[in-house]
Every structure is written in C-alpha cells, then in structure tokens.
XYZ file of C-alpha atoms in Angstrom:
316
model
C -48.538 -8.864 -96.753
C -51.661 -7.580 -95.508
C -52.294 -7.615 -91.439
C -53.894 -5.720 -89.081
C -51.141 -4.422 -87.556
C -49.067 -1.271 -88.421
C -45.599 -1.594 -89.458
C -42.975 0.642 -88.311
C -39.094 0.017 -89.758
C -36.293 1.896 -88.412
C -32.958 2.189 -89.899
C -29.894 3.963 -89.162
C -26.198 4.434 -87.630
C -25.839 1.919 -84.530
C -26.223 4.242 -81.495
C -27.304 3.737 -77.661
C -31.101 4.343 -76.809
C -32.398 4.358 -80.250
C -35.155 1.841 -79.252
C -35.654 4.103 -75.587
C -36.817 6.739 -78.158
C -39.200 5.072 -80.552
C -40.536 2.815 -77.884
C -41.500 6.018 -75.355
C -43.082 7.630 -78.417
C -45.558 5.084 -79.124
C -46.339 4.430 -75.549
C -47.100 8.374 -74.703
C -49.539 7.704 -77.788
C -51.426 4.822 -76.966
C -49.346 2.437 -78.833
C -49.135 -1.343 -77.883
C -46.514 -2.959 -79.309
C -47.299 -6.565 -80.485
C -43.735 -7.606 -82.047
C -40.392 -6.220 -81.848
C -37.106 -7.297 -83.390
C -33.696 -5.468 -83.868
C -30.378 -6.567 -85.420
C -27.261 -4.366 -86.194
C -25.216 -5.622 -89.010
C -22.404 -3.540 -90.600
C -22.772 -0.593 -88.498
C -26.497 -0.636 -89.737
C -29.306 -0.265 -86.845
C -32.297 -1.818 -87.873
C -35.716 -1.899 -85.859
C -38.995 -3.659 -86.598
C -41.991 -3.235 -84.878
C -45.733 -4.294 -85.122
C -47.985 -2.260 -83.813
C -52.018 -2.005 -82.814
C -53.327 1.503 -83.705
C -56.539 1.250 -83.165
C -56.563 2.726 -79.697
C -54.084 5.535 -80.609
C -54.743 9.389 -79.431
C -53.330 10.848 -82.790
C -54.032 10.204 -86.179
C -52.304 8.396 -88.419
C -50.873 11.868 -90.106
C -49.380 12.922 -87.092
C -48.410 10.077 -85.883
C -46.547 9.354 -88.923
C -45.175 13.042 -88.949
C -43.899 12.536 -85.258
C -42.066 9.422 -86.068
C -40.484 11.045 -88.823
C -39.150 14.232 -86.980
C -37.924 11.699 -84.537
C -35.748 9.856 -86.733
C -34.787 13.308 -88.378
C -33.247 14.312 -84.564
C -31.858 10.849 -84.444
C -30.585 10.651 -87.550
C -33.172 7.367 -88.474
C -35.060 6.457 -91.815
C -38.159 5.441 -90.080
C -40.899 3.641 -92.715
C -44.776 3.376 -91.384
C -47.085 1.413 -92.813
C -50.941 1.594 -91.659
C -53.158 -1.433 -93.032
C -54.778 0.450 -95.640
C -51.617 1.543 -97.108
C -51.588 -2.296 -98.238
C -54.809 -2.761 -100.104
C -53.008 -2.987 -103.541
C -49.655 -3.763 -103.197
C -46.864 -2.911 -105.524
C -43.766 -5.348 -106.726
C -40.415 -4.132 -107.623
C -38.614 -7.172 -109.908
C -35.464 -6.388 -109.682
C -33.482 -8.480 -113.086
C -29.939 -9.255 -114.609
C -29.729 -11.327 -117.758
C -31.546 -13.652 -117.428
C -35.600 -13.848 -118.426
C -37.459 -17.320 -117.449
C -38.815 -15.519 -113.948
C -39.579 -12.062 -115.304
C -41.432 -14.255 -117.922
C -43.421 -15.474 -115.582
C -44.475 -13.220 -113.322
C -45.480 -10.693 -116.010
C -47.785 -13.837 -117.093
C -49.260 -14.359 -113.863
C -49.729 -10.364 -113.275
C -51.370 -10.108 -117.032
C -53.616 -13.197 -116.495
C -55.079 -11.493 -112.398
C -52.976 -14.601 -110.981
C -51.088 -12.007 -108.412
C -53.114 -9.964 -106.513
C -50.929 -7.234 -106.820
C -49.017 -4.465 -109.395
C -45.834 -5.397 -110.990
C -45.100 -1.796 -110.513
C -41.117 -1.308 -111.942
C -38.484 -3.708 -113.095
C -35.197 -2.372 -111.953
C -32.045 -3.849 -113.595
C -28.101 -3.955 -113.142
C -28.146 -4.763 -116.972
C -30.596 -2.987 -119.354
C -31.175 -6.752 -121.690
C -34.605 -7.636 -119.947
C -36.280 -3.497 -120.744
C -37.702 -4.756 -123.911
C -39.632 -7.035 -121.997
C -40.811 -4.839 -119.388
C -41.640 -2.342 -121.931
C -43.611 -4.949 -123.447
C -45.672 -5.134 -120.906
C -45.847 -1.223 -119.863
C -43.994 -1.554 -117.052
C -41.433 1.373 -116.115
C -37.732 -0.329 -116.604
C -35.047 1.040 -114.670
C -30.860 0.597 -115.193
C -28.971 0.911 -112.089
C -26.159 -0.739 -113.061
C -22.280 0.725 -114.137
C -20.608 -0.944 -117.270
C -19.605 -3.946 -114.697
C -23.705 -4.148 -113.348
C -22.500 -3.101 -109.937
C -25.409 -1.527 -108.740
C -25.848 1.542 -107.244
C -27.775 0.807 -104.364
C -28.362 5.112 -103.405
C -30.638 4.974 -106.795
C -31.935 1.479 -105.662
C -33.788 2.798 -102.634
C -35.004 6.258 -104.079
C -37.114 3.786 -107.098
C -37.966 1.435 -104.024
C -38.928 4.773 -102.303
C -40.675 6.359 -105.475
C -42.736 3.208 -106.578
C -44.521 2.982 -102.772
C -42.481 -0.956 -103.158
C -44.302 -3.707 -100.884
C -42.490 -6.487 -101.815
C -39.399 -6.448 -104.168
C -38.736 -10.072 -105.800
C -35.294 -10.952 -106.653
C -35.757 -12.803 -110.270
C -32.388 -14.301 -110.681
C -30.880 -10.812 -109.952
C -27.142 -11.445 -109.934
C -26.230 -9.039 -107.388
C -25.508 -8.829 -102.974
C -28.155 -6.688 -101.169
C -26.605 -4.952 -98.351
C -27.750 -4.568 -95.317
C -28.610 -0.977 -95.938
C -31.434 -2.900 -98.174
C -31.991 -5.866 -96.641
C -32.864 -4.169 -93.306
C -35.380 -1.622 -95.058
C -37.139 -4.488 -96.679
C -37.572 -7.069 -93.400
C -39.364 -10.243 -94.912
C -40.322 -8.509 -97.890
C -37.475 -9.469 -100.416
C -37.871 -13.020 -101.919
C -34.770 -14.777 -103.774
C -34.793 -17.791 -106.139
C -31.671 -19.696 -105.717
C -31.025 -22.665 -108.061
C -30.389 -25.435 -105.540
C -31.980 -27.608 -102.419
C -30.706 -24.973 -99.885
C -29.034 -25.118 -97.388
C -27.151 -27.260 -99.896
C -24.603 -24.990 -102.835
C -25.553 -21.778 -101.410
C -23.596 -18.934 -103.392
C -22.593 -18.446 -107.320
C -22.241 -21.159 -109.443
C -25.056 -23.399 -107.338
C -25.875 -25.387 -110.498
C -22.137 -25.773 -111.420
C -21.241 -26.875 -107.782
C -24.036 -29.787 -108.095
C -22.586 -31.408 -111.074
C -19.189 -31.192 -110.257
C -20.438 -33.107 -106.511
C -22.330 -35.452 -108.690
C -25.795 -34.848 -107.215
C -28.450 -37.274 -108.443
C -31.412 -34.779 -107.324
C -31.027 -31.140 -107.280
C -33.167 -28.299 -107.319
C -34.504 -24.746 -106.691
C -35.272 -22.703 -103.451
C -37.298 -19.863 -103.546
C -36.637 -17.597 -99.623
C -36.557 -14.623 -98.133
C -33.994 -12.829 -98.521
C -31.035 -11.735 -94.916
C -28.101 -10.235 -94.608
C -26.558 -13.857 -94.554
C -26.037 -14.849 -98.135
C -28.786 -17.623 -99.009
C -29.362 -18.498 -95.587
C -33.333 -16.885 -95.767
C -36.498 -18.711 -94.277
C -37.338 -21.295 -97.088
C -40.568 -20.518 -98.058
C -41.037 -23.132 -101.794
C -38.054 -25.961 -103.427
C -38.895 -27.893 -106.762
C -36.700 -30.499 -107.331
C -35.641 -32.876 -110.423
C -33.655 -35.891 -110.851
C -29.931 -35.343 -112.655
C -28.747 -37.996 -115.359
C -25.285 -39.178 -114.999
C -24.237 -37.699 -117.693
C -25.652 -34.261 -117.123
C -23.681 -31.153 -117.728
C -24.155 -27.375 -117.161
C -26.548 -26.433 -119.823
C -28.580 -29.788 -119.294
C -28.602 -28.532 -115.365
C -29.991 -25.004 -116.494
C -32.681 -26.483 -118.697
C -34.302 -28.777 -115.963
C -34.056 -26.501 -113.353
C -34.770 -22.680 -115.111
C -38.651 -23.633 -115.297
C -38.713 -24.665 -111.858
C -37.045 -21.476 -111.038
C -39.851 -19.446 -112.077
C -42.375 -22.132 -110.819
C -40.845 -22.093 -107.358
C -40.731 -17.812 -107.374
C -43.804 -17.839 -108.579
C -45.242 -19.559 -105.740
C -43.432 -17.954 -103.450
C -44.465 -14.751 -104.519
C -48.308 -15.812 -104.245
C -47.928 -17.250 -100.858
C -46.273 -14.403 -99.490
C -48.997 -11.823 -101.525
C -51.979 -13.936 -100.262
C -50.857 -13.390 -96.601
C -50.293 -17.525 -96.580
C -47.235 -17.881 -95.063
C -45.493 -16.247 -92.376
C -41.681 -16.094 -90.541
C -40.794 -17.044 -86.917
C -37.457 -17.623 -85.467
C -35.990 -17.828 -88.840
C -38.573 -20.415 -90.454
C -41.368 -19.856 -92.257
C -44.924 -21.700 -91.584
C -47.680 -22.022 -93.913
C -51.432 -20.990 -93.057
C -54.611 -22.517 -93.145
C -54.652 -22.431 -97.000
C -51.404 -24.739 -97.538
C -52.964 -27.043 -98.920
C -53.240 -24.755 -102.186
C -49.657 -24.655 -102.976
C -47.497 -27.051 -104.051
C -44.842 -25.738 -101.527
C -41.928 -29.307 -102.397
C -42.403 -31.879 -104.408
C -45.518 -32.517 -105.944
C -48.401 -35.428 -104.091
C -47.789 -37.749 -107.200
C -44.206 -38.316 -105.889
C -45.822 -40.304 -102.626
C -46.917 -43.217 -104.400
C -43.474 -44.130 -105.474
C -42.378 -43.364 -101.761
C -41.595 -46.703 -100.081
C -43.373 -46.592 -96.372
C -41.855 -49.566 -95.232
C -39.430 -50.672 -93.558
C -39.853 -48.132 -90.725
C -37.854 -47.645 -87.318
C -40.255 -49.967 -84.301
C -42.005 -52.130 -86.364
C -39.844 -55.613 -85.910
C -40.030 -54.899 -82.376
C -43.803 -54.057 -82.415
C -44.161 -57.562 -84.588
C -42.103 -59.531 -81.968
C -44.419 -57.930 -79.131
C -47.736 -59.858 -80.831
C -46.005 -63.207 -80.773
C-alpha cells in the first residue's frame, strides 16, 4: 500500500528489550514514531512500526544498514521500507489446484486493471505453472509429494521477488506465524463462506450439510488466527434446497475470484485500511462493490422498523 510513512518489520526469537533497542535507535536519529504494534505468537517476536523520515539525520542507506546490524546483534530479521520503495509494487500469488482466482488476476494484470506486477506464482502443487507460464510469469514449486510447503524456500522467493503484497488464491495451505508476522496486513485470503460463519476446510461442505439458504465468499487479511482476518470484500448467493457440493462450488468459485479480485484492488489502490482488527474503507468506497451489490436494496423491505408504532401513536 503506498503511504508516506516508512515501514519497519521486526521479527525474531521472543526476548526482553527488543523494542528498548529499535525504539532508542530511531529516536538518537530523528525518528518519530507514528504507529507501533507488537504480538508474540509461537515463540515468534514480531514488531511493526510506522515511521516519519523526513526529519531524519542519516540517510536512508545508513539508516537501513544500522537497523540491519542491529537485528544481526539481536538476532532480528528487520524489513524497511521507504515510500519510494513502493512506487510499483510486486504480487506473489501463491496457488494449489485450483485456477478460477489465478484466472483472474492474470486478466486484470494483462488488461492494466491492477496497478501493480504479478511478479511470481509460487505453488505447493506444480498443476497451475502452465498457466503462469502462459502468461510469463516465473512459477515456483515449494511443495513435497504431500504439498506441504516448505516455508524456508517460501520466504527466500518472497525475499528474492522484492514481494509487497502476496495474495492467497485458494492456496490450500496454514501460514505460520514465521510468515504471517513478516507480511503484517499484506497477505489477503479468499475463503469460501460469510465469515465469521464455516471458517476452516471444507467451508462449502459445512454450509450444505447446515442447510444454509445464503452462503458466500470472504475475501481478508490474512493472522495467525485461522480465518479470523479483518474482512475487507463478501459476495454472496442464494442456495437451492436441493443444492449439493459441486452445485455449491459452481455458484460460489466466480465470486471467489470476484471477491479477491476486489480485495486485491482496494488494498493496491491504498482504499482501505486496518484498525483494531477491522478494516475501513476510504473516500473512494463508493467504487467497489465491497457486499452485495445496490440492486439487492430494492427488494429490501424497509418497513416494519423498531419506534415507528410508538412514533404513530405519539401523532394521535
């Protein structure tokens, strides 16, 4: 997302005064500090800070050099990014099986609909490389013969590719935290239901077998609690009585990639942001489509609402 402020992420072994340290650096340099949030999780220490550097005494090489020996005496991965390091900003898709998302983001990156480089598709499963190579796009494996992934390689290509923003497009697979914490905000995730309802495997299977009569898709960030992300888009769809698994998977699949999709924009365009674990939209909401579409509120009864029998017996 592109701000004004610098980002610094730290990551590491839990450990007393790791925030002392990084917090006295950027002080003795002119720092200020604008937003600061920590979390451990699995023994994982993770640090996120926004930063003004406009009034620092250092430039940005040394600052970034500093921060680095730093975490090499602490024993931190410590990630800096200055605005401009944001003016193009590069996607890593990471894929399973299954193709409907892939499909269309490579669509919306071929047609200028992004605003950004699809730069790798990494995969537990090597079934969706034709289609990356179809589009140029370096494809990556980093699955075993059982697509556990390997998440060491994961975060060198994340590392290598200069990754912004890495979009989960039905990737079957549990980011650790060792992930999740490097990537703050920056990992989206479709899931195919109306979080915070079915969250887990088997969302579309758990619907029918509850008998839902609407369902749908969530696109969301992306935490170390499984599907439990700030909601940033949902479709949803109505389910016949009759509907069964495959029926489920064709009405929602397209809204999968629709929701994503959106998602993806929103979050690229610098339209939506996270606070307290819920995300707002910007000034330009009114672009997206964000639930269900304005057609739906003319078959949206408005009446009868809570206060207006005693508001009628008031006028008598």
């Amino acid at each position: 997302m592109t701000t004004d402020v610098t980002e610094i992420t730290v990551i590491g072994d839990d450990d007393t005064g790791l925030v002392a340290n990084v917090t006295s650096l950027l002080f003795e340099r002119g720092i200020n500090i604008e937003d600061l949030d920590q979390a451990v999780r699995d023994g994982v220490f993770r640090m996120y800070l926004a930063v003004d550097t406009s009034e620092m005494v250092c430039t940005e090489e040394t600052l970034r050099e500093d921060l680095n020996d730093l975490g090499d005496d602490l024993g931190l991965d410590v990630q800096v990014r200055f605005p401009a390091d944001r003016e193009t900003q590069q996607i890593a898709v990471l894929v399973t099986k299954e193709s409907h998302c892939l499909e269309a983001l490579f669509e919306a990156w071929a047609n200028d609909e992004l605003g950004a480089d699809i730069g790798v598709v990494i995969g537990n499963h090597d079934d969706l490389q034709p289609l990356a190579e179809h589009y140029d796009v370096p494809f990556h494996d980093i699955g075993d013969e059982g697509g556990q992934q390997n998440e060491e390689r994961l975060l060198e290509l994340l590392a290598e590719y200069d990754v912004d923003l890495i979009v989960l497009a039905r990737y079957m697979r549990i980011l650790s935290p060792n992930v999740v914490f490097r990537y703050e905000d920056r990992i989206i995730n479709v899931h195919p239901s109306l979080l915070p309802a079915f969250p887990g495997a088997e969302a579309y299977r758990q619907a029918v077998e509850e008998g839902v009569r609407v369902a749908g898709v969530t696109a969301h960030y992306v935490t170390t609690d499984l599907d439990q992300g700030p909601i940033i888009t949902q479709r949803a769809f109505d389910v016949p009585d009759d509907a069964d698994l495959p029926e489920m998977k064709r009405r929602g699949q397209p809204l999968e990639a629709d929701a994503l999709l959106e998602a993806v924009q929103l979050h690229l365009n610098g339209d939506v942001s996270v606070h307290r674990g819920r995300t707002s939209v910007r000034e330009n909401g009114t672009r997206y489509q964000l639930g269900l579409p304005d057609e739906i509120e003319e078959f949206t009864p408005d009446r009868p609402v809570d206060g207006i029998g005693s508001a009628v017996a008031e006028d008598r």
